[in-house]
Short mmCIF file of C-alpha atoms in Angstrom, two decimals:
data_model
loop_
_atom_site.label_atom_id
_atom_site.label_comp_id
_atom_site.label_asym_id
_atom_site.label_seq_id
_atom_site.Cartn_x
_atom_site.Cartn_y
_atom_site.Cartn_z
CA UNK X 4 -11.13 9.55 -16.25
CA UNK X 5 -14.58 8.03 -16.42
CA UNK X 6 -16.12 4.60 -16.14
CA UNK X 7 -18.19 3.55 -19.13
CA UNK X 8 -21.63 1.91 -18.63
CA UNK X 9 -20.15 -1.60 -18.89
CA UNK X 10 -18.47 -0.93 -15.48
CA UNK X 11 -15.42 -2.80 -16.75
CA UNK X 12 -13.91 -0.14 -18.99
CA UNK X 13 -12.07 3.13 -18.31
CA UNK X 14 -11.39 5.79 -20.91
CA UNK X 15 -8.89 8.47 -20.00
CA UNK X 16 -7.91 11.71 -21.76
CA UNK X 17 -11.23 12.55 -23.41
CA UNK X 18 -13.13 10.90 -26.27
CA UNK X 19 -9.97 10.22 -28.24
CA UNK X 20 -8.03 8.93 -25.26
CA UNK X 21 -7.01 5.29 -24.72
CA UNK X 22 -9.48 2.76 -23.32
CA UNK X 23 -8.63 0.05 -20.78
CA UNK X 24 -10.73 -2.97 -19.87
CA UNK X 25 -10.46 -4.63 -16.46
CA UNK X 26 -12.48 -7.07 -14.39
CA UNK X 27 -14.21 -4.12 -12.79
CA UNK X 28 -14.05 -0.31 -12.92
CA UNK X 29 -15.36 1.66 -9.94
CA UNK X 30 -16.06 5.38 -9.75
CA UNK X 31 -14.43 7.60 -7.14
CA UNK X 32 -17.67 7.90 -5.16
CA UNK X 33 -18.01 4.12 -4.76
CA UNK X 34 -18.50 3.09 -1.14
CA UNK X 35 -15.93 1.00 0.70
CA UNK X 36 -18.51 -1.74 1.16
CA UNK X 37 -19.11 -1.95 -2.59
CA UNK X 38 -15.39 -2.12 -3.29
CA UNK X 39 -15.04 -4.98 -0.81
CA UNK X 40 -18.10 -6.99 -1.84
CA UNK X 41 -17.51 -6.67 -5.58
CA UNK X 42 -13.78 -7.34 -5.70
CA UNK X 43 -12.25 -8.61 -2.46
CA UNK X 44 -14.94 -10.79 -0.85
CA UNK X 45 -14.54 -13.57 -3.49
CA UNK X 46 -10.85 -13.83 -2.56
CA UNK X 47 -11.68 -14.04 1.14
CA UNK X 48 -14.05 -16.93 0.48
CA UNK X 49 -11.47 -18.65 -1.71
CA UNK X 50 -8.93 -18.30 1.11
CA UNK X 51 -11.38 -20.00 3.45
CA UNK X 52 -11.52 -22.91 0.97
CA UNK X 53 -7.75 -23.29 1.25
CA UNK X 54 -6.38 -21.05 -1.53
CA UNK X 55 -3.70 -18.40 -1.03
CA UNK X 56 -4.81 -14.88 -1.93
CA UNK X 57 -3.34 -11.40 -2.34
CA UNK X 58 -4.80 -7.91 -2.63
CA UNK X 59 -2.29 -5.45 -4.07
CA UNK X 60 -2.99 -1.69 -4.07
CA UNK X 61 -0.97 0.34 -6.57
CA UNK X 62 -1.13 3.94 -7.73
CA UNK X 63 0.21 7.44 -7.57
CA UNK X 64 0.88 9.00 -4.17
CA UNK X 65 -2.32 10.49 -2.77
CA UNK X 66 -4.63 8.41 -5.00
CA UNK X 67 -6.29 6.51 -2.12
CA UNK X 68 -4.37 3.23 -1.80
CA UNK X 69 -4.01 3.27 1.99
CA UNK X 70 -7.58 4.44 2.44
CA UNK X 71 -8.80 1.52 0.30
CA UNK X 72 -6.73 -1.09 2.14
CA UNK X 73 -6.83 0.19 5.74
CA UNK X 74 -9.52 2.83 5.83
CA UNK X 75 -8.76 6.10 7.67
CA UNK X 76 -4.98 6.24 8.00
CA UNK X 77 -4.93 6.62 11.74
CA UNK X 78 -3.97 4.19 14.46
CA UNK X 79 -6.64 5.70 16.69
CA UNK X 80 -9.28 5.14 13.99
CA UNK X 81 -8.24 1.49 13.64
CA UNK X 82 -8.36 1.00 17.41
CA UNK X 83 -11.84 2.49 17.43
CA UNK X 84 -12.82 0.09 14.63
CA UNK X 85 -11.49 -2.83 16.67
CA UNK X 86 -13.45 -1.77 19.76
CA UNK X 87 -16.70 -0.42 18.33
CA UNK X 88 -16.72 -1.23 14.62
CA UNK X 89 -18.68 -4.49 14.89
CA UNK X 90 -21.34 -5.07 17.50
CA UNK X 91 -22.64 -8.34 16.10
CA UNK X 92 -22.96 -10.54 13.04
CA UNK X 93 -26.18 -10.87 11.12
CA UNK X 94 -26.78 -14.38 9.79
CA UNK X 95 -28.09 -13.98 6.26
CA UNK X 96 -28.55 -17.71 5.65
CA UNK X 97 -25.86 -18.01 2.98
CA UNK X 98 -23.70 -20.43 4.95
CA UNK X 99 -21.01 -17.84 5.71
CA UNK X 100 -20.43 -15.91 8.90
CA UNK X 101 -23.08 -13.34 8.13
CA UNK X 102 -22.93 -9.62 7.35
CA UNK X 103 -20.96 -7.58 9.82
CA UNK X 104 -22.00 -4.23 11.19
CA UNK X 105 -18.92 -2.05 10.61
CA UNK X 106 -18.10 1.60 10.01
CA UNK X 107 -18.75 2.99 6.54
CA UNK X 108 -15.10 4.01 5.98
CA UNK X 109 -13.57 0.72 7.08
CA UNK X 110 -11.07 -0.52 4.52
CA UNK X 111 -10.50 -3.90 2.93
CA UNK X 112 -8.52 -5.42 5.81
CA UNK X 113 -11.03 -4.75 8.65
CA UNK X 114 -13.89 -6.08 6.53
CA UNK X 115 -11.93 -9.15 5.42
CA UNK X 116 -10.87 -9.97 8.99
CA UNK X 117 -14.44 -9.78 10.24
CA UNK X 118 -15.70 -12.05 7.48
CA UNK X 119 -12.85 -14.53 8.03
CA UNK X 120 -13.48 -14.90 11.74
CA UNK X 121 -17.26 -14.80 11.37
CA UNK X 122 -17.20 -17.63 8.82
CA UNK X 123 -14.67 -19.74 10.72
CA UNK X 124 -16.60 -19.48 13.97
CA UNK X 125 -19.88 -20.26 12.21
CA UNK X 126 -18.32 -23.40 10.68
CA UNK X 127 -17.03 -24.47 14.08
CA UNK X 128 -20.44 -24.09 15.70
CA UNK X 129 -22.28 -25.89 12.87
CA UNK X 130 -19.82 -28.79 12.81
CA UNK X 131 -20.00 -29.17 16.59
CA UNK X 132 -23.79 -29.11 16.66
CA UNK X 133 -23.93 -31.90 14.06
CA UNK X 134 -22.20 -34.21 16.54
CA UNK X 135 -23.94 -32.86 19.61
CA UNK X 136 -21.04 -30.84 21.07
CA UNK X 137 -21.13 -27.40 22.64
CA UNK X 138 -17.73 -25.95 21.59
CA UNK X 139 -17.92 -23.16 24.17
CA UNK X 140 -17.48 -25.69 27.01
CA UNK X 141 -14.54 -27.53 25.45
CA UNK X 142 -10.84 -26.81 25.34
CA UNK X 143 -7.82 -28.53 23.84
CA UNK X 144 -5.64 -30.67 26.06
CA UNK X 145 -1.89 -30.91 25.56
CA UNK X 146 -1.55 -34.64 25.13
CA UNK X 147 0.65 -33.98 22.08
CA UNK X 148 -1.14 -36.39 19.80
CA UNK X 149 -1.58 -39.35 22.16
CA UNK X 150 -2.59 -42.32 20.04
CA UNK X 151 -4.19 -44.50 22.66
CA UNK X 152 -7.49 -45.44 21.12
CA UNK X 153 -9.73 -43.48 18.78
CA UNK X 154 -9.91 -40.46 21.09
CA UNK X 155 -6.16 -40.04 21.35
CA UNK X 156 -5.72 -40.43 17.61
CA UNK X 157 -8.08 -37.54 17.08
CA UNK X 158 -5.88 -35.23 19.17
CA UNK X 159 -8.12 -35.34 22.23
CA UNK X 160 -9.74 -32.46 24.06
CA UNK X 161 -11.20 -32.16 27.52
CA UNK X 162 -14.51 -30.65 28.44
CA UNK X 163 -15.26 -28.55 31.49
CA UNK X 164 -15.44 -31.65 33.70
CA UNK X 165 -11.94 -32.73 32.49
CA UNK X 166 -13.27 -35.80 30.70
CA UNK X 167 -11.31 -37.19 27.77
CA UNK X 168 -13.25 -36.63 24.54
CA UNK X 169 -12.55 -36.74 20.78
CA UNK X 170 -11.34 -33.55 19.11
CA UNK X 171 -13.84 -31.00 17.90
CA UNK X 172 -14.90 -31.77 14.31
CA UNK X 173 -13.66 -28.36 13.14
CA UNK X 174 -10.96 -26.16 14.64
CA UNK X 175 -8.94 -23.24 13.35
CA UNK X 176 -5.99 -21.03 14.21
CA UNK X 177 -5.25 -17.59 12.78
CA UNK X 178 -1.91 -15.77 12.94
CA UNK X 179 -1.02 -12.32 11.62
CA UNK X 180 2.26 -10.82 10.42
CA UNK X 181 2.84 -7.15 9.57
CA UNK X 182 5.99 -6.25 7.62
CA UNK X 183 7.28 -2.94 6.32
CA UNK X 184 9.76 -2.53 3.48
CA UNK X 185 11.53 0.79 4.06
CA UNK X 186 14.05 1.33 1.32
CA UNK X 187 15.60 -2.14 1.05
CA UNK X 188 15.22 -2.83 4.77
CA UNK X 189 12.59 -5.32 5.99
CA UNK X 190 11.00 -4.41 9.34
CA UNK X 191 8.63 -6.31 11.61
CA UNK X 192 5.97 -3.86 12.77
CA UNK X 193 4.61 -6.28 15.41
CA UNK X 194 7.96 -7.04 17.02
CA UNK X 195 8.72 -5.76 20.51
CA UNK X 196 12.21 -4.83 19.36
CA UNK X 197 12.94 -1.36 18.05
CA UNK X 198 12.77 -1.00 14.27
CA UNK X 199 16.30 0.37 14.09
CA UNK X 200 17.74 -2.79 15.71
CA UNK X 201 16.08 -5.29 13.36
CA UNK X 202 18.16 -7.08 10.74
CA UNK X 203 15.64 -9.30 9.03
CA UNK X 204 16.70 -11.37 6.04
CA UNK X 205 14.67 -12.98 3.26
CA UNK X 206 15.29 -16.68 2.66
CA UNK X 207 14.22 -18.10 -0.68
CA UNK X 208 12.44 -21.45 -0.69
CA UNK X 209 12.68 -24.27 -3.17
CA UNK X 210 10.42 -24.85 -6.17
CA UNK X 211 6.80 -23.89 -5.42
CA UNK X 212 7.84 -22.62 -1.96
CA UNK X 213 7.42 -18.94 -1.16
CA UNK X 214 10.30 -16.92 0.33
CA UNK X 215 10.11 -16.29 4.07
CA UNK X 216 11.44 -13.54 6.32
CA UNK X 217 13.76 -15.10 8.88
CA UNK X 218 13.08 -13.78 12.37
CA UNK X 219 9.74 -12.14 11.59
CA UNK X 220 7.09 -12.75 14.24
CA UNK X 221 3.61 -14.17 13.79
CA UNK X 222 1.02 -13.20 16.38
CA UNK X 223 -1.78 -15.64 17.16
CA UNK X 224 -5.18 -13.91 17.28
CA UNK X 225 -8.52 -15.30 18.38
CA UNK X 226 -10.87 -12.69 16.95
CA UNK X 227 -11.12 -9.91 14.38
CA UNK X 228 -10.79 -7.36 17.18
CA UNK X 229 -7.42 -8.78 18.27
CA UNK X 230 -6.20 -8.77 14.67
CA UNK X 231 -7.31 -5.16 14.20
CA UNK X 232 -5.46 -4.12 17.35
CA UNK X 233 -2.31 -5.68 15.87
CA UNK X 234 -2.97 -3.77 12.66
CA UNK X 235 -3.44 -0.52 14.58
CA UNK X 236 -0.25 -1.06 16.57
CA UNK X 237 1.73 -1.78 13.42
CA UNK X 238 0.25 1.18 11.51
CA UNK X 239 1.39 3.57 14.24
CA UNK X 240 4.98 2.37 13.72
CA UNK X 241 4.89 2.66 9.94
CA UNK X 242 6.95 5.44 8.34
CA UNK X 243 4.86 8.30 6.93
CA UNK X 244 5.75 11.83 5.94
CA UNK X 245 4.38 14.99 4.38
CA UNK X 246 5.06 15.99 0.79
CA UNK X 247 3.59 18.64 -1.47
CA UNK X 248 1.16 16.03 -2.85
CA UNK X 249 0.12 14.21 0.33
CA UNK X 250 0.17 15.32 3.96
CA UNK X 251 0.38 11.70 5.19
CA UNK X 252 2.31 9.98 2.44
CA UNK X 253 3.36 6.39 3.08
CA UNK X 254 7.15 6.22 2.78
CA UNK X 255 7.32 2.43 2.80
CA UNK X 256 5.59 -0.63 1.37
CA UNK X 257 3.49 -2.58 3.90
CA UNK X 258 2.47 -6.23 3.76
CA UNK X 259 0.01 -7.64 6.29
CA UNK X 260 -0.26 -11.43 6.09
CA UNK X 261 -3.02 -13.52 7.65
CA UNK X 262 -2.24 -17.24 8.03
CA UNK X 263 -5.28 -19.50 8.46
CA UNK X 264 -4.97 -23.12 9.58
CA UNK X 265 -8.13 -25.24 9.51
CA UNK X 266 -8.42 -28.78 10.88
CA UNK X 267 -11.42 -30.93 10.02
CA UNK X 268 -11.79 -34.25 11.88
CA UNK X 269 -14.20 -36.82 10.48
CA UNK X 270 -15.06 -40.02 12.35
CA UNK X 271 -16.28 -42.82 10.05
CA UNK X 272 -18.23 -45.52 11.89
CA UNK X 273 -18.35 -48.94 10.20
CA UNK X 274 -21.36 -50.96 11.32
CA UNK X 275 -19.68 -54.25 10.51
CA UNK X 276 -16.62 -53.34 12.57
CA UNK X 277 -18.84 -52.12 15.39
CA UNK X 278 -20.30 -55.60 15.54
CA UNK X 279 -16.80 -57.11 15.56
CA UNK X 280 -15.75 -54.73 18.32
CA UNK X 281 -18.73 -55.81 20.40
CA UNK X 282 -17.46 -59.37 20.02
CA UNK X 283 -13.98 -58.42 21.19
CA UNK X 284 -12.20 -57.22 18.02
CA UNK X 285 -12.15 -54.42 15.45
CA UNK X 286 -11.49 -50.72 15.69
CA UNK X 287 -15.12 -49.57 15.49
CA UNK X 288 -14.30 -46.26 13.80
CA UNK X 289 -11.90 -44.61 11.38
CA UNK X 290 -10.68 -41.08 12.08
CA UNK X 291 -9.74 -38.92 9.11
CA UNK X 292 -8.03 -35.56 9.67
CA UNK X 293 -7.81 -32.92 6.94
CA UNK X 294 -5.60 -29.89 7.45
CA UNK X 295 -5.60 -26.76 5.31
CA UNK X 296 -3.19 -23.85 5.61
CA UNK X 297 -3.79 -20.73 3.52
CA UNK X 298 -2.39 -17.20 3.47
CA UNK X 299 -3.91 -13.85 2.65
CA UNK X 300 -1.51 -10.99 1.83
CA UNK X 301 -2.81 -7.40 2.01
CA UNK X 302 -0.24 -5.19 0.26
CA UNK X 303 -0.25 -1.41 0.50
CA UNK X 304 2.44 -0.14 -1.87
CA UNK X 305 3.95 3.29 -1.40
CA UNK X 306 2.86 5.61 -4.19
CA UNK X 307 4.99 6.48 -7.17
CA UNK X 308 6.00 10.14 -7.22
CA UNK X 309 7.97 12.72 -9.17
CA UNK X 310 10.33 15.01 -7.30
CA UNK X 311 9.23 18.00 -9.34
CA UNK X 312 5.68 17.65 -8.07
CA UNK X 313 6.26 16.24 -4.59
CA UNK X 314 9.04 18.84 -3.93
CA UNK X 315 10.74 16.29 -1.71
CA UNK X 316 14.17 17.13 -0.33
CA UNK X 317 16.80 15.43 1.76
CA UNK X 318 15.47 12.31 3.51
CA UNK X 319 12.11 12.49 1.73
CA UNK X 320 13.88 12.64 -1.63
CA UNK X 321 15.92 9.53 -0.84
CA UNK X 322 12.75 7.74 0.28
CA UNK X 323 11.05 8.64 -3.00
CA UNK X 324 14.00 7.31 -5.00
CA UNK X 325 13.91 3.98 -3.10
CA UNK X 326 10.14 3.73 -3.61
CA UNK X 327 10.41 4.32 -7.35
CA UNK X 328 13.27 1.81 -7.66
CA UNK X 329 11.17 -0.92 -6.02
CA UNK X 330 8.16 -0.10 -8.18
CA UNK X 331 10.35 -0.15 -11.31
CA UNK X 332 11.52 -3.69 -10.53
CA UNK X 333 7.93 -4.67 -9.78
CA UNK X 334 6.98 -3.32 -13.21
CA UNK X 335 9.77 -5.36 -14.83
CA UNK X 336 8.51 -8.51 -13.11
CA UNK X 337 4.95 -7.83 -14.24
CA UNK X 338 6.17 -7.21 -17.80
CA UNK X 339 8.14 -10.47 -17.84
CA UNK X 340 5.19 -12.47 -16.51
CA UNK X 341 2.47 -10.74 -18.51
CA UNK X 342 4.06 -10.43 -21.95
CA UNK X 343 2.36 -13.01 -24.23
CA UNK X 344 5.23 -12.89 -26.73
CA UNK X 345 7.80 -13.82 -24.10
CA UNK X 346 5.58 -16.60 -22.78
CA UNK X 347 5.28 -18.13 -26.28
CA UNK X 348 9.05 -18.33 -26.58
CA UNK X 349 9.20 -20.62 -23.59
CA UNK X 350 10.62 -20.15 -20.13
CA UNK X 351 11.17 -16.47 -19.37
CA UNK X 352 13.62 -15.04 -16.85
CA UNK X 353 11.74 -13.10 -14.17
CA UNK X 354 13.90 -10.65 -12.14
CA UNK X 355 12.39 -11.40 -8.72
CA UNK X 356 15.73 -11.01 -6.95
CA UNK X 357 16.36 -7.46 -8.18
CA UNK X 358 14.31 -6.10 -5.27
CA UNK X 359 13.22 -7.31 -1.83
CA UNK X 360 9.68 -6.21 -2.67
CA UNK X 361 9.41 -8.58 -5.63
CA UNK X 362 11.05 -11.39 -3.63
CA UNK X 363 8.36 -11.05 -0.98
CA UNK X 364 5.63 -10.99 -3.64
CA UNK X 365 6.97 -13.95 -5.63
CA UNK X 366 4.02 -16.18 -4.69
CA UNK X 367 1.51 -13.45 -5.54
CA UNK X 368 2.95 -12.79 -9.00
CA UNK X 369 2.99 -15.95 -11.08
CA UNK X 370 2.82 -18.28 -8.08
CA UNK X 371 0.27 -20.12 -5.94
CA UNK X 372 -2.02 -17.17 -5.20
CA UNK X 373 -5.28 -15.71 -6.38
CA UNK X 374 -4.20 -12.09 -6.82
CA UNK X 375 -6.18 -8.89 -7.20
CA UNK X 376 -4.50 -5.61 -8.15
CA UNK X 377 -6.42 -2.50 -7.13
CA UNK X 378 -5.18 0.31 -9.38
CA UNK X 379 -5.98 3.67 -7.79
CA UNK X 380 -6.01 6.72 -10.08
CA UNK X 381 -6.60 10.40 -9.39
CA UNK X 382 -9.62 12.15 -10.97
CA UNK X 383 -7.60 15.35 -11.40
CA UNK X 384 -6.54 16.35 -14.91
CA UNK X 385 -3.21 17.54 -13.52
CA UNK X 386 -2.39 13.90 -12.74
CA UNK X 387 -3.34 12.64 -16.19
CA UNK X 388 0.10 11.31 -17.10
CA UNK X 389 0.55 9.44 -13.80
CA UNK X 390 -2.97 7.98 -14.04
CA UNK X 391 -2.27 6.79 -17.58
CA UNK X 392 0.95 5.08 -16.46
CA UNK X 393 -0.90 3.40 -13.59
CA UNK X 394 -3.57 1.99 -15.92
CA UNK X 395 -0.92 0.70 -18.32
CA UNK X 396 0.81 -0.94 -15.37
CA UNK X 397 -2.41 -2.66 -14.31
CA UNK X 398 -3.22 -3.62 -17.90
CA UNK X 399 0.03 -5.59 -18.10
CA UNK X 400 -0.60 -7.18 -14.71
CA UNK X 401 -3.93 -8.68 -15.76
CA UNK X 402 -2.10 -10.88 -18.29
CA UNK X 403 -0.23 -12.74 -15.54
CA UNK X 404 -1.32 -16.36 -15.14
CA UNK X 405 -1.08 -17.69 -11.57
CA UNK X 406 -1.47 -21.34 -10.63
CA UNK X 407 -3.48 -21.36 -7.40
CA UNK X 408 -4.26 -24.69 -5.73
CA UNK X 409 -5.86 -25.68 -2.44
CA UNK X 410 -3.22 -26.01 0.26
CA UNK X 411 -3.86 -29.25 2.14
CA UNK X 412 -1.44 -31.55 3.93
CA UNK X 413 0.09 -34.38 1.90
CA UNK X 414 -1.95 -37.14 3.54
CA UNK X 415 -5.25 -35.33 2.94
CA UNK X 416 -4.31 -34.64 -0.67
CA UNK X 417 -3.46 -38.32 -1.21
CA UNK X 418 -6.76 -39.44 0.35
CA UNK X 419 -8.68 -37.02 -1.89
CA UNK X 420 -6.89 -38.25 -5.01
CA UNK X 421 -7.50 -41.89 -4.15
CA UNK X 422 -11.16 -41.22 -3.40
CA UNK X 423 -11.44 -39.67 -6.83
CA UNK X 424 -9.93 -42.77 -8.40
CA UNK X 425 -12.32 -45.03 -6.50
CA UNK X 426 -15.26 -42.88 -7.61
CA UNK X 427 -14.17 -43.04 -11.26
CA UNK X 428 -13.68 -46.80 -11.17
CA UNK X 429 -17.04 -47.34 -9.48
CA UNK X 430 -18.76 -45.34 -12.22
CA UNK X 431 -17.07 -47.54 -14.82
CA UNK X 432 -18.30 -50.70 -13.07
CA UNK X 433 -21.82 -49.28 -12.94
CA UNK X 434 -21.66 -48.65 -16.68
CA UNK X 435 -20.62 -52.28 -17.25
CA UNK X 436 -23.44 -53.38 -14.96
CA UNK X 437 -26.02 -51.40 -16.91
CA UNK X 438 -24.67 -52.53 -20.31
CA UNK X 439 -24.21 -56.24 -19.64
CA UNK X 440 -26.54 -57.16 -16.84
CA UNK X 441 -26.34 -57.74 -13.13
CA UNK X 442 -24.58 -61.13 -13.35
CA UNK X 443 -21.38 -59.50 -14.58
CA UNK X 444 -20.92 -57.28 -11.52
CA UNK X 445 -22.85 -58.94 -8.69
CA UNK X 446 -20.17 -61.58 -8.25
CA UNK X 447 -17.71 -58.91 -7.10
CA UNK X 448 -19.51 -55.66 -6.21
CA UNK X 449 -23.16 -55.14 -5.35
CA UNK X 450 -24.99 -52.36 -7.12
CA UNK X 451 -25.66 -50.58 -3.82
CA UNK X 452 -21.95 -50.51 -3.04
CA UNK X 453 -21.11 -49.17 -6.50
CA UNK X 454 -23.74 -46.44 -6.25
CA UNK X 455 -22.36 -45.45 -2.86
CA UNK X 456 -18.78 -45.26 -4.17
CA UNK X 457 -19.67 -43.49 -7.43
CA UNK X 458 -21.47 -40.73 -5.51
CA UNK X 459 -18.35 -40.01 -3.48
CA UNK X 460 -19.29 -42.17 -0.49
CA UNK X 461 -17.19 -44.81 1.20
CA UNK X 462 -17.60 -48.44 2.26
CA UNK X 463 -18.85 -47.74 5.77
CA UNK X 464 -21.41 -50.29 6.80
CA UNK X 465 -20.59 -52.32 3.69
CA UNK X 466 -17.96 -54.99 3.28
CA UNK X 467 -15.97 -55.26 0.08
CA UNK X 468 -16.55 -58.73 -1.40
CA UNK X 469 -13.79 -60.56 -3.20
CA UNK X 470 -14.14 -62.06 -6.65
CA UNK X 471 -15.40 -65.40 -5.24
CA UNK X 472 -18.22 -63.79 -3.33
CA UNK X 473 -16.47 -63.82 0.06
CA UNK X 474 -16.12 -60.77 2.28
CA UNK X 475 -12.90 -58.82 2.36
CA UNK X 476 -11.99 -57.86 5.91
CA UNK X 477 -9.77 -55.04 7.15
CA UNK X 478 -6.63 -57.15 6.90
CA UNK X 479 -4.58 -55.63 4.03
CA UNK X 480 -3.12 -59.02 3.22
CA UNK X 481 -6.60 -60.46 2.74
CA UNK X 482 -7.49 -57.55 0.48
CA UNK X 483 -4.40 -58.11 -1.58
CA UNK X 484 -5.33 -61.79 -1.92
CA UNK X 485 -8.86 -60.86 -2.93
CA UNK X 486 -7.66 -58.45 -5.62
CA UNK X 487 -5.27 -60.97 -7.05
CA UNK X 488 -7.97 -63.67 -7.02
CA UNK X 489 -10.04 -61.85 -9.66
CA UNK X 490 -9.67 -63.82 -12.86
CA UNK X 491 -11.24 -64.17 -16.24
CA UNK X 492 -13.48 -66.99 -14.93
CA UNK X 493 -15.32 -64.52 -12.70
CA UNK X 494 -16.88 -62.53 -15.56
CA UNK X 495 -18.33 -63.14 -18.96
CA UNK X 496 -15.75 -63.95 -21.65
CA UNK X 497 -16.46 -60.73 -23.54
CA UNK X 498 -15.76 -58.46 -20.58
CA UNK X 499 -13.38 -60.60 -18.52
CA UNK X 500 -10.10 -58.81 -19.21
CA UNK X 501 -11.32 -55.22 -18.90
CA UNK X 502 -13.67 -55.95 -16.02
CA UNK X 503 -11.08 -57.84 -14.03
CA UNK X 504 -8.66 -54.94 -14.40
CA UNK X 505 -11.26 -52.36 -13.31
CA UNK X 506 -12.41 -54.47 -10.36
CA UNK X 507 -8.85 -55.15 -9.21
CA UNK X 508 -7.99 -51.47 -9.51
CA UNK X 509 -11.10 -50.50 -7.54
CA UNK X 510 -10.20 -52.85 -4.69
CA UNK X 511 -6.57 -51.66 -4.72
CA UNK X 512 -7.60 -47.98 -4.80
CA UNK X 513 -10.01 -48.45 -1.90
CA UNK X 514 -7.31 -50.27 0.04
CA UNK X 515 -4.83 -47.46 -0.63
CA UNK X 516 -7.43 -44.89 0.48
CA UNK X 517 -7.90 -46.69 3.80
CA UNK X 518 -4.12 -46.92 4.26
CA UNK X 519 -3.65 -43.22 3.60
CA UNK X 520 -6.45 -42.35 6.00
CA UNK X 521 -4.79 -44.53 8.65
CA UNK X 522 -1.48 -42.75 8.02
CA UNK X 523 -3.06 -39.32 8.46
CA UNK X 524 -4.61 -40.59 11.71
CA UNK X 525 -1.16 -41.36 13.06
#
């Protein structure tokens, strides 16, 4: 097989052989760093923005899947990577965590973990510096969401002198899970219990909810090194065996999941309310909390194999049969999701439940994930048929359409939607202002306020006026009165109906935004 100059096309079987086009085609001598930066790094950065992501390695046994995902297939090598693989981060000024110094053979997972933690820690430091906080001297308290005052509502923290302070503007938590699918048995590679005593079950969720493994553990990690040690510990417990085609053949499918929770706390200070607070009333500040929870699945599938070539017998033969059965169901799922003819006919049955592997990958295939399939093929002519089947498999997979969205909590999503509505309505009012003169709009909204709202800002330091020119306070009842008081007499006859509706909707949308922000604060 050879990659054509376009670096997106592979032709196999000579000049007259079939040609396949993918997002990227990489030669066998491509470095691990190039593989990561060109294909996987965009998914890591999307995961940091709140999207779910999956990297799926598929191919014939011995084609390099485990090496691509993990690097050298040795627990000792992974432990060495955790201890000595990264001495520091180099800040390259691109707003991420910087480039990590790591071993040349490190696979996708070690590189992704280092970028994840490097970027998260860099965000935490930058956000803290903007508000004059040194995060290294602060720690969370366990007040369990005390809501006494603005500090308690933020989920307070205490500094080294045990003083009550607002929460850090950006915090994160990372947990890892390492599962093995051996035959049709799900095993937790990070559990303290013996693998033979585990009886883990998969529980399907509702619509748009991914299946979960009941009883599987999630280990909280504070650095890439801790996560890599978990990976090394799990890799040592994974089932491998020798066949005629591979001395260290993976006899099970492995799924390492990284769960990332990010919490961003924004304190909005209203100058008008600050003045009221100084006089004995008002809150002085609004606290808005946005929470994102995203997952990254790293999937190392066991390789497909033929008994005639692998010469497997006894237990190894049974393992090979189970592996091929799971991959066959995975191929059926990919065919059902990626067949354009079936999609045109309407809703298509997808056989997720025919295998535990496809049940676990339901979100990655046709669900809420950004998914990358790495198809590994052998350069040997003796493996031509298997390589051709692998490329056909991947060619069908690229037709699957996933629906990935940012995973934020319901309150944050509602606030974002309402802010978008306010921004749209403010732009419409500005258009009316520019078309029909200042007198039409000034009676209700000043131009400065509209410009602030249309650019995505808020009303901090500005008070929303009602239709009669009075100020709308923070009392929701007063705002409701002000919105209902907008009438046709407050605008020119030509624009009265449409303008009154837009202005009333703008006031109502802003009021709903404040209410949603207050709800998320609680």
